[in-house]
Amino acid sequence: MLKLRRVPVDTRSENVAFVSAACTLTRVEGLRALAKIEVHGGRRRILATVNVVEADGGCALVQPDELGLSVEAFERMGLPEGTDVQIEFAGPPRSLDAVRRKIEGRILGEEQYRAIIDDISAHRYSRMELAAFLVAAAGFMTTEEVLALTRAMVDAGNRLAWPYDTVVDKHCIGGIPGNRTTMLVVPIVAAHGLPMPKTSSRAITSPSGTADTMEVLARVDLSLDEMRAVVEAERGCLVWGGHMNLSPADDILISVERPLGIDTQEQMVASILSKKAAAGSTHLLIDIPTGPSAKVRSHAEAVRLRKMFEYVGDALGLVIDVMLTDGRAPIGRGIGPVLEARDVMAVLRNDPDAPADLREKSLRLAGRVLEFDGGVRGGGGEARARELLDSGAALAKMEAIMAAQGPAPALVVPGDLVRVVEAPADGTVAAIDCARINTIARLAGCPFDKGSGIDLFRKPGDRVSKGEPLYRIHACRPADFGFATAAAEEADGYIIA
């Protein structure tokens, strides 16, 4: 028996247990770091990976008679500190045999993917094992494997059902700085009356995701019941899906994909469509920006991805519409949560200085979503979207959604560590490297510090003079500010012709 203790260490999605090097289990039973154990407490049990804490030097992280659990593991255990718990050695997940086959380049079947996803959802995989699976899958997957993976991810968690014949959604594959169109599409579509329960992940490799930006304006960590109430009242929401157990394996995989920078087309399709199917969507618009520095670089690559979305979506029973859009430059001016939120609200308020490119792209996308409504004439969706935005109906709906979701957890303002990046010569902005701008914004602290980011002053086609501002970097922490400014000095992301 050991006494349960909460250790204030955030280990993300992994269950980590801490035992003292002076504990009998480490001295007699040979319990070593990275071993798998099963922790029992009454009817509660979890699997965890062991970290051994040195007993010398008066370290009090855990005592010899204690078992420490990391923050998330302690919450999953659901028992108070001081509870007596037992532990026993646990073997590796059986589905690791299938992961090894994938590492060898084999094609896996649906049952193998189901076993892998079930073990991942039950937190039986360490982060090393998750990384092995992701890297192996990134090397090679057939379209049939993508479908098998997607189905397994859908079935591993909750699946929402709505009392509507048509439930719409829209998703951009990302990679374009400032492309926060979803936060405009949702209030426009909801103002029309089509239900659009939008659940979003946080950013993986971009400076901000929809959930990160919306959290500047309103609460996003709603429970399933809270989300349902918002949608029933307002016909739309903009929430983080992590609290709803929708495709839970996806959230675990994303926590490893982010630091590894893995975002393959196959894993992207499985991630997006598993979440949409689990959220109860019936009709889905996919935005695939294409450009030389976007995630998708060529038209041929975009067509391949479109066909993969259509194949898997059809098999899941989703109505899929895919738009290939211009991904050659950032959309809007702000990059990073607080600056993107500013741009979104400026468009909704019909501010004459609002970014025109963000407004026009959002209207095109909203129009396509509105045409899922059988009552909207073909080709008439964009005009209806423009009417809802121009009249103020979309702004009123956004304000109602924000009020229904609740206030933002904190007031966020742009970071006060500022550096203006200037044009090195006279000329015309020929291009902006989206990937480079994303990198600089993330180095500045995005998306974790919501006040960090980049404010763009010039877009492709603009004339500039030497010394004229191209953009402004905002950071909240000196170290991030140093990294971002050094990266901008090395390569600012602008091509001046």
Coordinates of C-alpha atoms in Angstrom, one line a residue:
M1 CA 0.0 0.0 0.0
L2 CA 1.1 3.5 -0.8
K3 CA -0.5 6.9 0.0
L4 CA -1.8 8.8 -3.1
R5 CA -0.3 12.2 -3.6
R6 CA -0.9 14.9 -6.3
V7 CA 2.3 16.1 -7.9
P8 CA 1.9 19.5 -9.5
V9 CA 3.6 18.5 -12.8
D10 CA 1.8 18.8 -16.1
T11 CA 2.6 15.8 -18.2
R12 CA 0.0 16.6 -20.9
S13 CA -1.9 13.5 -21.9
E14 CA 0.4 11.0 -20.4
N15 CA -0.3 9.3 -17.0
V16 CA 3.0 9.6 -15.0
A17 CA 3.6 8.1 -11.5
F18 CA 6.3 9.3 -9.2
V19 CA 7.9 6.9 -6.7
S20 CA 10.8 7.5 -4.3
A21 CA 14.1 5.7 -4.9
A22 CA 13.8 4.8 -1.2
C23 CA 10.5 3.0 -1.7
T24 CA 10.5 -0.7 -1.1
L25 CA 9.2 -1.3 -4.6
T26 CA 12.2 0.3 -6.2
R27 CA 14.8 -1.3 -3.8
V28 CA 13.3 -4.8 -3.6
E29 CA 10.9 -5.3 -6.5
G30 CA 13.2 -3.7 -9.1
L31 CA 10.7 -0.9 -10.1
R32 CA 12.6 1.3 -12.6
A33 CA 12.0 4.5 -14.5
L34 CA 9.7 4.2 -17.5
A35 CA 8.2 0.9 -16.3
K36 CA 4.5 0.5 -16.8
I37 CA 2.3 0.1 -13.6
E38 CA -1.4 -0.3 -12.9
V39 CA -2.6 1.8 -10.0
H40 CA -5.6 0.4 -8.0
G41 CA -7.8 2.3 -5.6
G42 CA -11.1 0.7 -4.8
R43 CA -12.8 0.4 -8.2
R44 CA -10.7 3.1 -9.7
R45 CA -7.6 2.1 -11.7
I46 CA -5.3 3.7 -14.3
L47 CA -2.1 2.7 -16.1
A48 CA 0.9 5.0 -15.7
T49 CA 4.6 5.3 -16.6
V50 CA 7.0 5.4 -13.7
N51 CA 9.4 8.2 -12.9
V52 CA 11.8 7.5 -10.0
V53 CA 12.6 10.5 -7.6
E54 CA 16.0 10.6 -6.0
A55 CA 15.7 10.2 -2.2
D56 CA 19.0 12.0 -1.4
G57 CA 19.3 15.7 -0.5
G58 CA 16.0 16.0 1.4
C59 CA 13.9 15.9 -1.8
A60 CA 10.2 15.9 -0.7
L61 CA 8.5 15.5 -4.1
V62 CA 7.3 12.1 -2.8
Q63 CA 8.0 10.2 0.4
P64 CA 9.0 6.5 0.4
D65 CA 5.4 5.5 1.4
E66 CA 3.8 7.7 -1.3
L67 CA 2.8 7.3 -4.9
G68 CA 2.7 10.6 -6.7
L69 CA 0.5 11.1 -9.8
S70 CA 0.9 13.9 -12.3
V71 CA -1.9 16.5 -12.6
E72 CA -4.0 14.7 -15.3
A73 CA -3.3 11.2 -14.0
F74 CA -4.5 12.4 -10.5
E75 CA -7.7 13.8 -12.0
R76 CA -8.3 10.6 -13.9
M77 CA -7.8 8.5 -10.8
G78 CA -10.5 10.6 -9.1
L79 CA -9.4 9.8 -5.5
P80 CA -8.4 12.3 -2.7
E81 CA -4.8 12.7 -1.6
G82 CA -3.9 10.3 1.2
T83 CA -6.0 7.4 -0.2
D84 CA -4.3 4.0 0.1
V85 CA -3.6 2.6 -3.4
Q86 CA -1.9 -0.5 -4.7
I87 CA 0.3 -0.9 -7.7
E88 CA 1.4 -3.8 -9.8
F89 CA 3.6 -4.2 -12.9
A90 CA 1.7 -3.9 -16.2
G91 CA 2.9 -5.3 -19.5
P92 CA 3.0 -3.2 -22.7
P93 CA -0.2 -2.7 -24.7
R94 CA -1.0 -5.7 -26.9
S95 CA -1.6 -3.4 -29.8
L96 CA 2.1 -2.5 -29.9
D97 CA 2.6 -5.6 -32.1
A98 CA 0.5 -3.8 -34.7
V99 CA 2.6 -0.7 -34.3
R100 CA 5.8 -2.7 -34.9
R101 CA 4.2 -4.1 -38.1
K102 CA 3.5 -0.5 -39.2
I103 CA 7.1 0.4 -38.5
E104 CA 8.1 -2.4 -40.8
G105 CA 6.0 -0.8 -43.5
R106 CA 3.1 -3.3 -43.4
I107 CA -0.6 -2.5 -44.2
L108 CA -2.8 -2.7 -41.1
G109 CA -6.4 -3.8 -41.0
E110 CA -9.4 -2.2 -39.3
E111 CA -9.2 -4.4 -36.2
Q112 CA -5.5 -3.6 -35.8
Y113 CA -6.3 0.2 -35.9
R114 CA -9.2 -0.3 -33.6
A115 CA -6.9 -2.0 -31.0
I116 CA -4.3 0.7 -31.3
I117 CA -6.9 3.5 -30.9
D118 CA -8.6 1.8 -28.0
D119 CA -5.3 1.5 -26.2
I120 CA -4.4 5.1 -26.9
S121 CA -7.8 6.3 -25.7
A122 CA -7.3 4.4 -22.5
H123 CA -3.9 6.1 -21.9
R124 CA -2.0 2.8 -22.2
Y125 CA 0.6 4.3 -24.5
S126 CA 3.6 6.3 -23.3
R127 CA 4.6 9.4 -25.3
M128 CA 7.5 7.4 -26.8
E129 CA 5.1 4.7 -28.0
L130 CA 2.7 7.4 -29.4
A131 CA 5.6 9.0 -31.3
A132 CA 6.6 5.6 -32.7
F133 CA 3.0 5.0 -34.0
L134 CA 2.8 8.6 -35.5
V135 CA 6.2 8.4 -37.2
A136 CA 5.4 4.9 -38.6
A137 CA 2.0 6.0 -39.9
A138 CA 3.5 9.2 -41.4
G139 CA 5.8 7.0 -43.5
F140 CA 3.1 5.2 -45.4
M141 CA -0.7 4.7 -45.2
T142 CA -3.2 3.5 -47.8
T143 CA -6.5 5.3 -48.3
E144 CA -8.3 2.2 -46.8
E145 CA -6.0 2.5 -43.8
V146 CA -7.0 6.2 -43.4
L147 CA -10.6 5.1 -43.4
A148 CA -10.0 2.4 -40.8
L149 CA -8.1 4.8 -38.6
T150 CA -10.9 7.4 -38.8
R151 CA -13.6 4.9 -38.0
A152 CA -11.7 3.6 -35.0
M153 CA -11.2 7.2 -33.8
V154 CA -14.9 8.0 -34.1
D155 CA -16.0 4.8 -32.2
A156 CA -13.5 5.3 -29.3
G157 CA -15.4 8.3 -27.8
N158 CA -18.8 10.0 -27.6
R159 CA -20.9 10.6 -30.7
L160 CA -23.3 13.4 -30.7
A161 CA -26.8 13.3 -32.1
W162 CA -28.8 16.4 -33.0
P163 CA -32.5 16.8 -33.6
Y164 CA -31.9 18.4 -37.0
D165 CA -31.9 16.9 -40.5
T166 CA -28.9 19.1 -41.5
V167 CA -26.0 19.9 -39.2
V168 CA -23.3 21.9 -41.0
D169 CA -19.6 22.4 -40.3
K170 CA -16.6 24.0 -41.9
H171 CA -12.9 23.3 -41.5
C172 CA -9.7 24.7 -42.9
I173 CA -6.7 22.5 -43.0
G174 CA -4.6 25.4 -41.7
G175 CA -1.1 26.6 -42.5
I176 CA -2.1 30.1 -43.6
P177 CA -1.4 32.9 -41.0
G178 CA -4.4 34.8 -39.8
N179 CA -6.9 32.7 -41.7
R180 CA -9.6 33.0 -39.0
T181 CA -12.6 32.6 -41.3
T182 CA -14.4 30.0 -39.1
M183 CA -15.1 32.7 -36.5
L184 CA -17.0 34.6 -39.2
V185 CA -18.7 31.7 -40.9
V186 CA -20.3 30.4 -37.7
P187 CA -22.2 33.5 -36.8
I188 CA -23.3 34.2 -40.3
V189 CA -24.6 30.6 -40.8
A190 CA -26.2 30.5 -37.3
A191 CA -27.9 33.9 -38.0
H192 CA -29.5 32.3 -41.1
G193 CA -30.8 29.4 -38.8
L194 CA -28.6 26.5 -39.9
P195 CA -27.2 24.6 -36.9
M196 CA -23.4 24.8 -36.8
P197 CA -22.0 23.3 -33.6
K198 CA -18.3 24.1 -34.2
T199 CA -15.8 22.1 -32.1
S200 CA -12.2 23.0 -32.7
S201 CA -8.8 21.7 -31.7
R202 CA -6.1 24.0 -30.5
A203 CA -3.2 24.9 -32.8
I204 CA -0.9 22.0 -33.7
T205 CA 1.8 23.7 -35.9
S206 CA 0.2 27.2 -36.5
P207 CA 0.3 30.3 -34.3
S208 CA -3.4 29.9 -33.3
G209 CA -6.3 27.7 -33.8
T210 CA -10.0 28.7 -33.8
A211 CA -10.3 27.6 -30.1
D212 CA -7.2 29.6 -29.1
T213 CA -8.6 32.8 -30.8
M214 CA -12.2 32.4 -29.6
E215 CA -10.9 32.0 -26.0
V216 CA -9.8 35.7 -26.2
L217 CA -13.5 36.5 -26.6
A218 CA -15.4 33.9 -24.6
R219 CA -15.1 30.6 -22.7
V220 CA -14.4 27.6 -24.9
D221 CA -13.9 24.7 -22.5
L222 CA -17.6 23.8 -22.3
S223 CA -19.0 20.5 -21.3
L224 CA -21.1 18.5 -23.6
D225 CA -24.4 19.6 -21.9
E226 CA -23.3 23.2 -22.0
M227 CA -22.4 23.0 -25.6
R228 CA -25.8 21.5 -26.5
A229 CA -27.6 24.2 -24.6
V230 CA -25.7 26.9 -26.5
V231 CA -26.5 25.3 -29.9
E232 CA -30.2 24.9 -29.0
A233 CA -30.4 28.5 -28.0
E234 CA -28.2 30.1 -30.7
R235 CA -27.9 27.5 -33.5
G236 CA -24.1 27.8 -33.3
C237 CA -21.1 27.7 -31.0
L238 CA -17.3 27.9 -31.1
V239 CA -15.8 25.6 -28.5
W240 CA -12.8 23.5 -27.8
G241 CA -13.6 19.8 -28.3
G242 CA -11.1 18.5 -25.7
H243 CA -13.7 18.4 -22.9
M244 CA -16.3 16.4 -24.8
N245 CA -14.6 13.1 -25.4
L246 CA -15.2 13.4 -29.1
S247 CA -12.5 11.2 -30.8
P248 CA -10.4 11.3 -27.7
A249 CA -7.5 9.6 -29.3
D250 CA -7.1 12.5 -31.6
D251 CA -6.4 14.9 -28.7
I252 CA -3.8 12.5 -27.3
L253 CA -2.1 12.2 -30.7
I254 CA -2.2 15.9 -31.3
S255 CA -0.3 16.5 -28.0
V256 CA 2.6 14.5 -29.5
E257 CA 2.2 15.7 -33.1
R258 CA 2.6 19.3 -32.0
P259 CA 6.2 19.1 -30.6
L260 CA 7.2 16.6 -33.4
G261 CA 5.8 18.9 -36.1
I262 CA 4.0 16.0 -37.7
D263 CA 0.9 16.9 -39.8
T264 CA 0.7 14.5 -42.7
Q265 CA -2.3 14.5 -45.1
E266 CA -3.4 11.0 -43.9
Q267 CA -3.4 11.9 -40.2
M268 CA -5.0 15.2 -41.0
V269 CA -7.9 13.6 -42.8
A270 CA -8.4 11.1 -40.0
S271 CA -8.2 13.8 -37.3
I272 CA -10.6 16.2 -39.0
L273 CA -13.2 13.7 -40.2
S274 CA -13.3 11.7 -37.0
K275 CA -14.0 14.9 -35.0
K276 CA -16.7 16.0 -37.5
A277 CA -18.5 12.6 -37.6
A278 CA -18.3 12.3 -33.8
A279 CA -19.8 15.9 -33.4
G280 CA -22.8 14.8 -35.4
S281 CA -22.2 16.8 -38.5
T282 CA -24.0 15.8 -41.7
H283 CA -22.6 18.4 -44.1
L284 CA -19.0 19.6 -44.1
L285 CA -17.1 22.2 -46.1
I286 CA -13.3 21.7 -46.3
D287 CA -11.1 24.7 -47.1
I288 CA -7.7 23.6 -48.7
P289 CA -5.5 26.7 -49.1
T290 CA -2.8 26.1 -51.8
G291 CA 0.4 28.0 -52.2
P292 CA 4.2 27.8 -52.4
S293 CA 4.6 28.1 -48.6
A294 CA 1.2 26.7 -47.5
K295 CA 0.7 23.1 -46.1
V296 CA -0.4 22.1 -49.6
R297 CA 2.0 23.4 -52.2
S298 CA 0.6 22.4 -55.5
H299 CA -2.7 21.9 -57.3
A300 CA -2.0 18.2 -57.8
E301 CA -1.3 17.7 -54.1
A302 CA -4.6 19.6 -53.3
V303 CA -6.6 17.4 -55.6
R304 CA -5.1 14.3 -54.0
L305 CA -6.1 15.6 -50.6
R306 CA -9.6 16.5 -51.8
K307 CA -10.2 13.0 -53.1
M308 CA -9.0 11.5 -49.8
F309 CA -11.5 13.7 -47.9
E310 CA -14.3 12.7 -50.3
Y311 CA -13.5 9.0 -50.1
V312 CA -13.4 8.9 -46.3
G313 CA -16.3 11.3 -45.9
D314 CA -18.5 9.4 -48.3
A315 CA -17.8 6.1 -46.4
L316 CA -18.7 7.8 -43.1
G317 CA -22.0 9.2 -44.5
L318 CA -20.9 12.8 -44.6
V319 CA -21.8 15.2 -47.4
I320 CA -18.5 16.8 -48.3
D321 CA -17.8 20.0 -50.3
V322 CA -14.1 20.9 -50.8
M323 CA -12.9 24.3 -51.8
L324 CA -9.4 24.9 -53.1
T325 CA -8.5 28.4 -52.1
D326 CA -5.6 30.9 -52.5
G327 CA -2.9 30.1 -50.0
R328 CA -0.1 32.3 -51.3
A329 CA -0.2 34.9 -48.5
P330 CA -1.6 35.5 -45.0
I331 CA -5.3 36.4 -44.6
G332 CA -6.2 39.4 -42.5
R333 CA -3.6 41.4 -40.6
G334 CA -3.3 39.8 -37.2
I335 CA -1.5 36.6 -36.5
G336 CA -1.9 35.1 -33.0
P337 CA -5.0 34.9 -30.8
V338 CA -5.6 38.4 -29.6
L339 CA -4.7 40.0 -33.0
E340 CA -6.9 37.6 -34.9
A341 CA -9.8 38.2 -32.6
R342 CA -9.4 41.9 -33.2
D343 CA -9.7 41.3 -37.0
V344 CA -12.7 39.0 -36.6
M345 CA -14.7 41.6 -34.6
A346 CA -13.7 44.4 -37.0
V347 CA -15.2 42.4 -39.9
L348 CA -18.4 41.6 -37.9
R349 CA -18.8 45.3 -36.9
N350 CA -18.4 46.3 -40.6
D351 CA -15.5 48.5 -39.6
P352 CA -14.3 50.3 -42.8
D353 CA -10.7 49.5 -41.8
A354 CA -11.4 45.7 -41.3
P355 CA -9.2 43.4 -43.5
A356 CA -11.0 43.1 -46.8
D357 CA -9.4 39.8 -47.7
L358 CA -10.6 38.2 -44.5
R359 CA -14.1 39.5 -45.0
E360 CA -14.4 38.4 -48.7
K361 CA -13.0 34.9 -48.1
S362 CA -15.3 34.4 -45.2
L363 CA -18.3 35.5 -47.2
R364 CA -17.4 33.0 -50.0
L365 CA -17.0 30.2 -47.5
A366 CA -20.2 31.1 -45.6
G367 CA -22.0 31.2 -48.9
R368 CA -21.0 27.6 -49.8
V369 CA -22.1 26.4 -46.3
L370 CA -25.5 28.2 -46.7
E371 CA -26.1 26.3 -49.9
F372 CA -26.3 23.1 -47.9
D373 CA -29.7 24.6 -47.0
G374 CA -32.2 23.3 -49.6
G375 CA -34.1 26.6 -49.3
V376 CA -31.1 28.6 -50.7
R377 CA -30.9 28.7 -54.4
G378 CA -27.7 27.4 -56.0
G379 CA -25.2 30.3 -56.3
G380 CA -27.3 32.4 -53.9
G381 CA -25.4 31.6 -50.7
E382 CA -22.8 34.3 -50.9
A383 CA -25.4 37.0 -51.4
R384 CA -27.3 35.7 -48.4
A385 CA -24.1 35.7 -46.3
R386 CA -23.4 39.3 -47.3
E387 CA -26.8 40.3 -46.3
L388 CA -26.5 38.8 -42.9
L389 CA -23.1 40.4 -42.3
D390 CA -24.0 43.9 -43.7
S391 CA -27.2 44.1 -41.7
G392 CA -25.5 43.4 -38.4
A393 CA -27.3 40.1 -37.9
A394 CA -24.0 38.2 -37.8
L395 CA -22.5 40.5 -35.2
A396 CA -25.6 40.1 -33.0
K397 CA -25.4 36.4 -33.4
M398 CA -21.7 36.3 -32.4
E399 CA -22.4 38.5 -29.4
A400 CA -25.2 36.1 -28.4
I401 CA -23.0 33.1 -28.8
M402 CA -20.2 34.7 -26.7
A403 CA -22.7 35.6 -24.0
A404 CA -24.1 32.0 -24.0
Q405 CA -20.6 30.4 -23.8
G406 CA -19.6 32.7 -20.9
P407 CA -16.8 35.3 -20.5
A408 CA -13.2 34.7 -21.5
P409 CA -11.0 33.4 -18.7
A410 CA -8.8 36.4 -18.8
L411 CA -8.5 39.8 -20.5
V412 CA -5.8 39.6 -23.2
V413 CA -4.0 42.6 -24.8
P414 CA -1.2 42.5 -27.3
G415 CA 2.2 41.8 -25.8
D416 CA 4.2 44.9 -24.8
L417 CA 7.5 43.7 -26.1
V418 CA 7.5 45.1 -29.6
R419 CA 9.8 45.1 -32.6
V420 CA 8.9 46.6 -36.0
V421 CA 10.4 44.8 -39.0
E422 CA 11.3 47.3 -41.8
A423 CA 11.6 46.9 -45.5
P424 CA 15.2 46.4 -46.5
A425 CA 14.8 48.2 -49.8
D426 CA 12.4 50.1 -52.1
G427 CA 10.1 48.0 -54.2
T428 CA 7.0 45.9 -54.3
V429 CA 6.0 43.1 -52.0
A430 CA 6.2 40.2 -54.4
A431 CA 5.4 37.4 -51.9
I432 CA 5.2 36.5 -48.2
D433 CA 6.4 33.2 -46.9
C434 CA 3.5 31.8 -44.8
A435 CA 5.6 29.1 -43.2
R436 CA 8.3 31.7 -42.1
I437 CA 5.7 34.1 -40.7
N438 CA 4.1 31.2 -38.8
T439 CA 7.5 30.3 -37.3
I440 CA 8.3 33.8 -36.2
A441 CA 4.9 34.1 -34.6
R442 CA 5.3 30.8 -32.7
L443 CA 8.7 31.8 -31.5
A444 CA 7.1 35.0 -30.2
G445 CA 5.0 32.8 -28.0
C446 CA 1.9 31.9 -30.0
P447 CA -0.5 30.3 -29.2
F448 CA 0.4 29.8 -25.6
D449 CA 0.8 33.5 -24.8
K450 CA -2.4 34.8 -26.4
G451 CA -1.1 38.4 -26.5
S452 CA 1.9 37.4 -28.7
G453 CA 1.9 37.5 -32.5
I454 CA 2.5 39.5 -35.6
D455 CA 0.6 42.6 -37.0
L456 CA 1.0 42.8 -40.7
F457 CA 1.2 46.2 -42.4
R458 CA 1.9 45.2 -46.0
K459 CA 0.6 42.5 -48.3
P460 CA 1.7 41.2 -51.8
G461 CA 1.3 43.9 -54.4
D462 CA 2.0 46.8 -52.0
R463 CA 4.7 49.4 -52.7
V464 CA 7.2 49.9 -49.9
S465 CA 10.1 52.2 -49.3
K466 CA 13.3 51.2 -47.5
G467 CA 12.8 51.5 -43.8
E468 CA 9.0 51.4 -44.0
P469 CA 7.3 49.0 -41.5
L470 CA 6.4 45.6 -42.9
Y471 CA 5.0 44.1 -39.7
R472 CA 5.2 44.4 -35.9
I473 CA 6.2 41.5 -33.6
H474 CA 4.4 41.3 -30.2
A475 CA 5.7 39.1 -27.4
C476 CA 5.0 38.7 -23.7
R477 CA 8.2 37.1 -22.5
P478 CA 11.8 38.4 -23.0
A479 CA 13.1 35.0 -24.1
D480 CA 10.4 34.6 -26.7
F481 CA 10.9 38.2 -27.9
G482 CA 14.6 37.4 -28.4
F483 CA 13.9 34.3 -30.4
A484 CA 11.4 35.9 -32.6
T485 CA 13.4 39.0 -33.4
A486 CA 16.5 37.0 -34.1
A487 CA 14.5 34.8 -36.5
A488 CA 13.1 37.9 -38.2
E489 CA 16.6 39.4 -38.6
E490 CA 17.8 36.1 -40.2
A491 CA 14.9 35.9 -42.6
D492 CA 11.8 38.2 -42.3
G493 CA 9.6 36.2 -44.7
Y494 CA 9.0 39.0 -47.2
I495 CA 10.3 39.1 -50.8
I496 CA 10.7 42.6 -52.1
A497 CA 11.0 42.9 -55.9

